[in-house]
PDB file of C-alpha atoms in Angstrom:
ATOM      1  CA  MET A   1      -0.115  -0.014   0.088  1.00 42.00           C
ATOM      2  CA  THR A   2       1.594   3.383  -0.838  1.00 42.00           C
ATOM      3  CA  SER A   3       1.607   6.111   1.683  1.00 45.00           C
ATOM      4  CA  ALA A   4      -0.253   8.185  -0.527  1.00 50.00           C
ATOM      5  CA  ALA A   5      -3.609   5.518   0.031  1.00 73.00           C
ATOM      6  CA  ASP A   6      -2.279   4.581   3.460  1.00 90.00           C
ATOM      7  CA  PRO A   7      -5.188   5.114   5.895  1.00 94.00           C
ATOM      8  CA  ARG A   8      -2.743   5.322   8.594  1.00 92.00           C
ATOM      9  CA  GLN A   9      -2.188   8.295   7.550  1.00 93.00           C
ATOM     10  CA  ASN A  10      -5.415   9.568   9.740  1.00 95.00           C
ATOM     11  CA  ARG A  11      -3.622   9.603  13.581  1.00 92.00           C
ATOM     12  CA  LEU A  12      -7.163   7.610  15.047  1.00 93.00           C
ATOM     13  CA  LEU A  13      -6.892   4.954  12.319  1.00 94.00           C
ATOM     14  CA  ALA A  14      -3.042   4.932  13.262  1.00 93.00           C
ATOM     15  CA  ALA A  15      -4.032   4.684  16.658  1.00 92.00           C
ATOM     16  CA  LEU A  16      -6.124   1.633  16.509  1.00 91.00           C
ATOM     17  CA  PRO A  17      -4.269  -1.752  18.058  1.00 89.00           C
ATOM     18  CA  ASP A  18      -2.926  -4.386  15.668  1.00 90.00           C
ATOM     19  CA  ALA A  19      -6.373  -6.161  16.740  1.00 89.00           C
ATOM     20  CA  GLU A  20      -8.703  -3.785  15.670  1.00 89.00           C
ATOM     21  CA  TRP A  21      -6.557  -2.166  12.625  1.00 91.00           C
ATOM     22  CA  ALA A  22      -6.382  -6.161  11.290  1.00 91.00           C
ATOM     23  CA  HIS A  23     -10.326  -6.425  11.414  1.00 88.00           C
ATOM     24  CA  TRP A  24     -10.908  -2.691  10.342  1.00 92.00           C
ATOM     25  CA  LEU A  25      -8.578  -2.393   7.139  1.00 93.00           C
ATOM     26  CA  PRO A  26     -10.253  -4.866   4.707  1.00 94.00           C
ATOM     27  CA  GLN A  27     -13.726  -2.421   5.598  1.00 94.00           C
ATOM     28  CA  LEU A  28     -12.074   0.830   4.921  1.00 96.00           C
ATOM     29  CA  GLU A  29     -13.047   2.379   2.007  1.00 96.00           C
ATOM     30  CA  PRO A  30     -10.586   4.841   0.017  1.00 97.00           C
ATOM     31  CA  VAL A  31     -12.497   8.132  -1.423  1.00 97.00           C
ATOM     32  CA  GLU A  32     -11.663  11.193  -3.045  1.00 96.00           C
ATOM     33  CA  LEU A  33     -12.981  14.309  -1.109  1.00 95.00           C
ATOM     34  CA  PRO A  34     -12.807  17.060  -3.753  1.00 94.00           C
ATOM     35  CA  LEU A  35     -13.428  20.565  -2.702  1.00 89.00           C
ATOM     36  CA  GLY A  36     -16.823  21.597  -1.909  1.00 89.00           C
ATOM     37  CA  LYS A  37     -18.340  17.855  -1.485  1.00 94.00           C
ATOM     38  CA  VAL A  38     -21.278  17.620   0.962  1.00 94.00           C
ATOM     39  CA  LEU A  39     -20.355  14.563   2.917  1.00 95.00           C
ATOM     40  CA  TYR A  40     -23.710  15.280   4.826  1.00 92.00           C
ATOM     41  CA  GLU A  41     -26.564  17.996   4.824  1.00 89.00           C
ATOM     42  CA  SER A  42     -28.295  19.086   7.949  1.00 84.00           C
ATOM     43  CA  GLY A  43     -30.624  16.639   9.574  1.00 83.00           C
ATOM     44  CA  SER A  44     -29.962  13.857   7.335  1.00 86.00           C
ATOM     45  CA  LYS A  45     -29.037  10.459   8.086  1.00 88.00           C
ATOM     46  CA  LEU A  46     -25.475   9.233   7.768  1.00 90.00           C
ATOM     47  CA  THR A  47     -24.581   6.380   6.253  1.00 92.00           C
ATOM     48  CA  HIS A  48     -20.752   6.463   6.683  1.00 94.00           C
ATOM     49  CA  VAL A  49     -17.880   8.110   8.961  1.00 95.00           C
ATOM     50  CA  TYR A  50     -15.286   9.254   7.202  1.00 97.00           C
ATOM     51  CA  PHE A  51     -11.123   9.485   8.004  1.00 97.00           C
ATOM     52  CA  PRO A  52      -9.928  12.389   5.853  1.00 96.00           C
ATOM     53  CA  THR A  53      -5.913  11.750   5.487  1.00 95.00           C
ATOM     54  CA  THR A  54      -4.550  14.833   2.841  1.00 93.00           C
ATOM     55  CA  SER A  55      -8.586  16.552   3.161  1.00 93.00           C
ATOM     56  CA  ILE A  56      -9.994  18.914   5.593  1.00 93.00           C
ATOM     57  CA  VAL A  57     -13.554  18.682   6.324  1.00 95.00           C
ATOM     58  CA  SER A  58     -15.537  21.672   7.704  1.00 92.00           C
ATOM     59  CA  LEU A  59     -18.588  21.274  10.187  1.00 93.00           C
ATOM     60  CA  LEU A  60     -21.222  24.183   9.170  1.00 90.00           C
ATOM     61  CA  TYR A  61     -24.564  25.344  11.229  1.00 86.00           C
ATOM     62  CA  VAL A  62     -26.830  26.946   8.673  1.00 80.00           C
ATOM     63  CA  MET A  63     -29.435  28.754   9.407  1.00 78.00           C
ATOM     64  CA  GLU A  64     -32.707  29.202   7.604  1.00 77.00           C
ATOM     65  CA  ASP A  65     -31.952  31.586   5.442  1.00 78.00           C
ATOM     66  CA  GLY A  66     -28.919  29.968   3.975  1.00 73.00           C
ATOM     67  CA  ALA A  67     -26.095  32.086   6.074  1.00 74.00           C
ATOM     68  CA  SER A  68     -23.340  29.462   7.656  1.00 76.00           C
ATOM     69  CA  ALA A  69     -20.717  29.692  10.255  1.00 81.00           C
ATOM     70  CA  GLU A  70     -18.059  26.762  10.860  1.00 85.00           C
ATOM     71  CA  ILE A  71     -18.365  25.027  14.259  1.00 88.00           C
ATOM     72  CA  ALA A  72     -14.999  22.880  13.776  1.00 91.00           C
ATOM     73  CA  VAL A  73     -12.722  21.617  11.200  1.00 93.00           C
ATOM     74  CA  VAL A  74     -12.080  17.912  11.025  1.00 96.00           C
ATOM     75  CA  GLY A  75      -8.376  17.005   8.852  1.00 95.00           C
ATOM     76  CA  GLN A  76      -6.218  13.809   9.426  1.00 94.00           C
ATOM     77  CA  GLU A  77      -6.376  14.046  13.088  1.00 94.00           C
ATOM     78  CA  GLY A  78      -9.572  12.521  13.210  1.00 95.00           C
ATOM     79  CA  ILE A  79     -13.188  11.539  12.278  1.00 96.00           C
ATOM     80  CA  VAL A  80     -16.472  12.993  10.701  1.00 96.00           C
ATOM     81  CA  GLY A  81     -19.434  11.518  11.608  1.00 93.00           C
ATOM     82  CA  ILE A  82     -19.297  11.372  15.709  1.00 92.00           C
ATOM     83  CA  SER A  83     -23.150  11.944  16.128  1.00 89.00           C
ATOM     84  CA  LEU A  84     -23.426   8.178  14.861  1.00 89.00           C
ATOM     85  CA  PHE A  85     -22.282   6.847  18.016  1.00 88.00           C
ATOM     86  CA  MET A  86     -22.981   9.504  20.514  1.00 84.00           C
ATOM     87  CA  GLY A  87     -26.563   8.352  20.191  1.00 76.00           C
ATOM     88  CA  GLY A  88     -28.105   9.847  17.197  1.00 71.00           C
ATOM     89  CA  GLU A  89     -28.137   9.270  13.067  1.00 71.00           C
ATOM     90  CA  SER A  90     -28.210  13.125  12.392  1.00 73.00           C
ATOM     91  CA  THR A  91     -26.972  16.277  13.193  1.00 80.00           C
ATOM     92  CA  PRO A  92     -28.175  19.875  12.897  1.00 78.00           C
ATOM     93  CA  SER A  93     -24.477  20.842  11.135  1.00 86.00           C
ATOM     94  CA  ARG A  94     -23.660  20.139   7.793  1.00 91.00           C
ATOM     95  CA  ALA A  95     -19.859  18.573   6.841  1.00 94.00           C
ATOM     96  CA  VAL A  96     -18.359  20.269   3.739  1.00 93.00           C
ATOM     97  CA  VAL A  97     -14.686  19.779   2.102  1.00 93.00           C
ATOM     98  CA  GLN A  98     -12.905  22.542   2.843  1.00 89.00           C
ATOM     99  CA  SER A  99      -9.518  21.719   1.861  1.00 89.00           C
ATOM    100  CA  ALA A 100      -9.348  19.000  -1.511  1.00 90.00           C
ATOM    101  CA  GLY A 101      -7.782  15.454  -0.753  1.00 92.00           C
ATOM    102  CA  ASN A 102      -8.582  11.879   0.235  1.00 95.00           C
ATOM    103  CA  GLY A 103      -9.765   9.667   2.926  1.00 97.00           C
ATOM    104  CA  PHE A 104     -11.330   6.792   4.148  1.00 98.00           C
ATOM    105  CA  ARG A 105     -14.927   6.090   4.784  1.00 97.00           C
ATOM    106  CA  LEU A 106     -16.296   3.066   6.923  1.00 96.00           C
ATOM    107  CA  LYS A 107     -20.346   2.197   6.423  1.00 95.00           C
ATOM    108  CA  ALA A 108     -22.514   3.355   9.658  1.00 92.00           C
ATOM    109  CA  ASN A 109     -23.691  -0.017  10.678  1.00 92.00           C
ATOM    110  CA  LEU A 110     -20.289  -1.224  10.580  1.00 91.00           C
ATOM    111  CA  MET A 111     -18.725   1.777  12.691  1.00 91.00           C
ATOM    112  CA  MET A 112     -21.754   0.793  15.153  1.00 91.00           C
ATOM    113  CA  GLN A 113     -20.652  -2.585  15.739  1.00 89.00           C
ATOM    114  CA  GLU A 114     -17.042  -1.611  16.211  1.00 87.00           C
ATOM    115  CA  PHE A 115     -18.118   1.174  19.109  1.00 88.00           C
ATOM    116  CA  ASN A 116     -20.457  -1.358  20.650  1.00 88.00           C
ATOM    117  CA  ARG A 117     -17.668  -3.745  20.919  1.00 84.00           C
ATOM    118  CA  ALA A 118     -16.185  -1.274  23.269  1.00 78.00           C
ATOM    119  CA  GLY A 119     -12.754  -1.498  24.347  1.00 84.00           C
ATOM    120  CA  PRO A 120     -10.014   0.713  22.741  1.00 87.00           C
ATOM    121  CA  VAL A 121     -11.681   1.824  19.867  1.00 89.00           C
ATOM    122  CA  LEU A 122     -14.880   3.451  22.458  1.00 91.00           C
ATOM    123  CA  HIS A 123     -12.463   4.708  24.325  1.00 91.00           C
ATOM    124  CA  LEU A 124     -10.392   6.540  21.583  1.00 93.00           C
ATOM    125  CA  LEU A 125     -13.450   8.047  19.656  1.00 93.00           C
ATOM    126  CA  LEU A 126     -14.663   9.346  23.282  1.00 93.00           C
ATOM    127  CA  ARG A 127     -10.999  10.985  23.511  1.00 94.00           C
ATOM    128  CA  TYR A 128     -11.382  12.388  19.984  1.00 95.00           C
ATOM    129  CA  THR A 129     -15.110  13.686  20.791  1.00 94.00           C
ATOM    130  CA  GLN A 130     -13.878  15.153  23.665  1.00 94.00           C
ATOM    131  CA  ALA A 131     -11.309  17.323  21.942  1.00 93.00           C
ATOM    132  CA  LEU A 132     -13.793  18.241  18.767  1.00 94.00           C
ATOM    133  CA  ILE A 133     -15.934  19.530  21.674  1.00 93.00           C
ATOM    134  CA  THR A 134     -13.465  21.933  22.904  1.00 93.00           C
ATOM    135  CA  GLN A 135     -13.037  23.013  19.389  1.00 92.00           C
ATOM    136  CA  MET A 136     -16.252  23.903  18.787  1.00 91.00           C
ATOM    137  CA  SER A 137     -16.597  25.713  22.013  1.00 91.00           C
ATOM    138  CA  GLN A 138     -13.493  27.648  21.527  1.00 91.00           C
ATOM    139  CA  THR A 139     -14.572  28.357  18.079  1.00 88.00           C
ATOM    140  CA  ALA A 140     -17.971  30.611  19.471  1.00 86.00           C
ATOM    141  CA  VAL A 141     -16.011  32.094  22.485  1.00 86.00           C
ATOM    142  CA  CYS A 142     -13.318  33.153  19.517  1.00 85.00           C
ATOM    143  CA  ASN A 143     -15.789  34.336  17.195  1.00 79.00           C
ATOM    144  CA  ARG A 144     -17.916  36.640  19.975  1.00 82.00           C
ATOM    145  CA  HIS A 145     -14.724  38.020  22.086  1.00 88.00           C
ATOM    146  CA  HIS A 146     -11.693  38.380  19.778  1.00 88.00           C
ATOM    147  CA  SER A 147     -10.674  40.181  16.610  1.00 87.00           C
ATOM    148  CA  LEU A 148     -11.208  39.226  13.122  1.00 86.00           C
ATOM    149  CA  ASP A 149      -7.830  39.130  12.741  1.00 89.00           C
ATOM    150  CA  GLN A 150      -7.144  36.591  15.672  1.00 88.00           C
ATOM    151  CA  GLN A 151      -9.961  34.658  14.639  1.00 88.00           C
ATOM    152  CA  LEU A 152      -7.988  34.272  11.050  1.00 89.00           C
ATOM    153  CA  CYS A 153      -4.962  33.248  12.612  1.00 90.00           C
ATOM    154  CA  ARG A 154      -6.836  30.795  14.729  1.00 90.00           C
ATOM    155  CA  TRP A 155      -8.659  29.051  11.400  1.00 88.00           C
ATOM    156  CA  LEU A 156      -5.300  29.228   9.471  1.00 90.00           C
ATOM    157  CA  LEU A 157      -3.235  27.453  11.865  1.00 91.00           C
ATOM    158  CA  LEU A 158      -5.853  25.057  12.742  1.00 90.00           C
ATOM    159  CA  SER A 159      -6.240  24.035   9.105  1.00 88.00           C
ATOM    160  CA  LEU A 160      -2.621  23.752   8.511  1.00 89.00           C
ATOM    161  CA  ASP A 161      -2.278  21.430  11.731  1.00 89.00           C
ATOM    162  CA  ARG A 162      -5.247  19.301   9.848  1.00 89.00           C
ATOM    163  CA  LEU A 163      -3.055  18.940   6.672  1.00 84.00           C
ATOM    164  CA  GLN A 164       0.449  18.633   8.008  1.00 73.00           C
ATOM    165  CA  SER A 165       1.537  21.639   5.599  1.00 76.00           C
ATOM    166  CA  ASP A 166       1.852  25.392   5.058  1.00 81.00           C
ATOM    167  CA  GLU A 167      -0.008  26.421   2.379  1.00 82.00           C
ATOM    168  CA  LEU A 168      -4.008  26.292   1.623  1.00 82.00           C
ATOM    169  CA  VAL A 169      -5.756  26.602  -1.403  1.00 79.00           C
ATOM    170  CA  MET A 170      -8.932  28.901  -0.530  1.00 76.00           C
ATOM    171  CA  THR A 171     -10.711  31.832  -1.961  1.00 74.00           C
ATOM    172  CA  GLN A 172     -11.275  34.768   0.576  1.00 76.00           C
ATOM    173  CA  GLU A 173     -15.059  33.992  -0.149  1.00 78.00           C
ATOM    174  CA  LEU A 174     -14.405  30.737   1.239  1.00 76.00           C
ATOM    175  CA  ILE A 175     -12.842  31.672   4.175  1.00 79.00           C
ATOM    176  CA  ALA A 176     -15.549  34.632   4.955  1.00 75.00           C
ATOM    177  CA  ASN A 177     -18.330  31.671   4.499  1.00 72.00           C
ATOM    178  CA  MET A 178     -16.383  29.735   7.509  1.00 72.00           C
ATOM    179  CA  LEU A 179     -16.150  32.403   9.911  1.00 74.00           C
ATOM    180  CA  GLY A 180     -19.720  33.647   9.154  1.00 71.00           C
ATOM    181  CA  VAL A 181     -18.108  37.574   8.289  1.00 76.00           C
ATOM    182  CA  ARG A 182     -18.374  39.532   5.140  1.00 83.00           C
ATOM    183  CA  ARG A 183     -15.873  39.097   2.741  1.00 79.00           C
ATOM    184  CA  GLU A 184     -14.304  42.772   2.774  1.00 85.00           C
ATOM    185  CA  GLY A 185     -13.221  41.801   6.201  1.00 83.00           C
ATOM    186  CA  VAL A 186     -11.606  38.520   5.175  1.00 81.00           C
ATOM    187  CA  THR A 187      -9.915  40.848   2.787  1.00 83.00           C
ATOM    188  CA  GLU A 188      -8.675  43.127   5.176  1.00 88.00           C
ATOM    189  CA  ALA A 189      -7.332  40.641   7.982  1.00 88.00           C
ATOM    190  CA  ALA A 190      -5.650  38.647   5.156  1.00 87.00           C
ATOM    191  CA  GLY A 191      -3.572  42.309   4.066  1.00 87.00           C
ATOM    192  CA  HIS A 192      -2.647  43.036   7.510  1.00 90.00           C
ATOM    193  CA  LEU A 193      -1.102  39.323   7.874  1.00 89.00           C
ATOM    194  CA  GLN A 194       0.442  39.508   4.191  1.00 90.00           C
ATOM    195  CA  LYS A 195       1.873  43.054   4.962  1.00 91.00           C
ATOM    196  CA  ALA A 196       3.443  41.830   8.568  1.00 91.00           C
ATOM    197  CA  GLY A 197       5.454  39.197   6.526  1.00 92.00           C
ATOM    198  CA  LEU A 198       3.182  36.474   8.222  1.00 92.00           C
ATOM    199  CA  ILE A 199       1.497  34.960   5.077  1.00 89.00           C
ATOM    200  CA  ARG A 200       1.802  35.261   1.781  1.00 91.00           C
ATOM    201  CA  TYR A 201      -1.645  35.479  -0.316  1.00 85.00           C
ATOM    202  CA  GLN A 202      -2.254  35.071  -4.254  1.00 83.00           C
ATOM    203  CA  ARG A 203      -4.616  33.324  -6.350  1.00 76.00           C
ATOM    204  CA  GLY A 204      -6.432  31.196  -3.856  1.00 78.00           C
ATOM    205  CA  HIS A 205      -2.990  30.072  -2.627  1.00 84.00           C
ATOM    206  CA  ILE A 206      -2.043  30.850   1.192  1.00 88.00           C
ATOM    207  CA  THR A 207       1.139  30.162   2.339  1.00 91.00           C
ATOM    208  CA  VAL A 208       2.686  30.414   5.960  1.00 91.00           C
ATOM    209  CA  LEU A 209       5.710  32.315   6.379  1.00 91.00           C
ATOM    210  CA  ASP A 210       6.627  32.522   9.593  1.00 92.00           C
ATOM    211  CA  ARG A 211       4.421  30.115  11.946  1.00 91.00           C
ATOM    212  CA  SER A 212       5.803  31.071  14.778  1.00 92.00           C
ATOM    213  CA  LYS A 213       4.927  34.808  14.797  1.00 93.00           C
ATOM    214  CA  LEU A 214       1.045  33.557  13.642  1.00 92.00           C
ATOM    215  CA  GLU A 215       1.181  31.649  16.853  1.00 92.00           C
ATOM    216  CA  HIS A 216       1.871  34.576  18.567  1.00 91.00           C
ATOM    217  CA  ARG A 217      -0.314  36.926  16.839  1.00 90.00           C
ATOM    218  CA  ALA A 218      -3.256  34.436  17.422  1.00 90.00           C
ATOM    219  CA  CYS A 219      -5.072  35.088  20.783  1.00 86.00           C
ATOM    220  CA  GLU A 220      -5.323  31.848  22.998  1.00 91.00           C
ATOM    221  CA  CYS A 221      -7.999  29.773  21.352  1.00 89.00           C
ATOM    222  CA  TYR A 222      -6.004  28.012  19.574  1.00 90.00           C
ATOM    223  CA  ALA A 223      -3.588  27.012  21.825  1.00 91.00           C
ATOM    224  CA  VAL A 224      -6.264  25.660  23.804  1.00 92.00           C
ATOM    225  CA  VAL A 225      -7.643  23.466  21.226  1.00 92.00           C
ATOM    226  CA  LYS A 226      -4.022  22.342  20.410  1.00 92.00           C
ATOM    227  CA  LYS A 227      -2.999  21.385  24.258  1.00 92.00           C
ATOM    228  CA  GLU A 228      -6.590  19.962  24.386  1.00 92.00           C
ATOM    229  CA  TYR A 229      -6.312  17.550  20.929  1.00 91.00           C
ATOM    230  CA  ASP A 230      -2.524  16.529  21.872  1.00 91.00           C
ATOM    231  CA  ARG A 231      -3.328  15.717  25.605  1.00 90.00           C
ATOM    232  CA  LEU A 232      -6.139  13.510  24.083  1.00 90.00           C
ATOM    233  CA  LEU A 233      -4.775  11.744  21.086  1.00 86.00           C
ATOM    234  CA  PRO A 234      -1.696   9.941  20.374  1.00 73.00           C
ATOM    235  CA  ALA A 235       0.868  10.746  18.487  1.00 65.00           C
ATOM    236  CA  THR A 236       1.571   7.757  17.364  1.00 52.00           C
ATOM    237  CA  MET A 237       0.647   4.185  15.364  1.00 42.00           C
ATOM    238  CA  ALA A 238      -0.041   2.361  18.290  1.00 41.00           C
ATOM    239  CA  SER A 239       2.013  -1.149  18.538  1.00 36.00           C
TER     240      SER A 239
END
């Protein structure tokens, strides 16, 4: 299996003990995740859970008038579809691919079988869910109390962590939709970061030039979320 098609690029799958990994591997289906693909809509019944490897998926809350705002991002550290094993088959959020790439999916009934067996899979998924809830809570606080510049720094850092990259392919309009703000605000905030030498933005490509300064400019929300993910989730493959 080539690294490009290796499920263990996803940290949750990489953390599975050998016995569970051997059982899961034949069930995992590789999938392409193109930009803008909707993995599930608000209120729909989940048929699969997804494990991104080289892509990022945004969880969005969609209002009745169609407006939306991002509540969390999921990449190679996690799973899309936690509502399935948290007691419901649907969720009020929408999951849409924010950065194109690849991943793997598992049928919903198989996911529930694995979860209900308890043991290491259950504990791993519950720890991930706790980390995701922290991200959602911190996003709400950040959007209420911090400047758009700080929100953009947090969003860039969280997104890049989930790609293990220094570059994002992302339009300002899409970023505005994710943050729930006007495009003009994102243009201004991105301009501030570029002028300070922290990023380079050109034709939909955002490259981080000085990560340490970007982290320093971000509010505490990024550090809180990162610390919780690092605390709860294993950094290396299980043995």
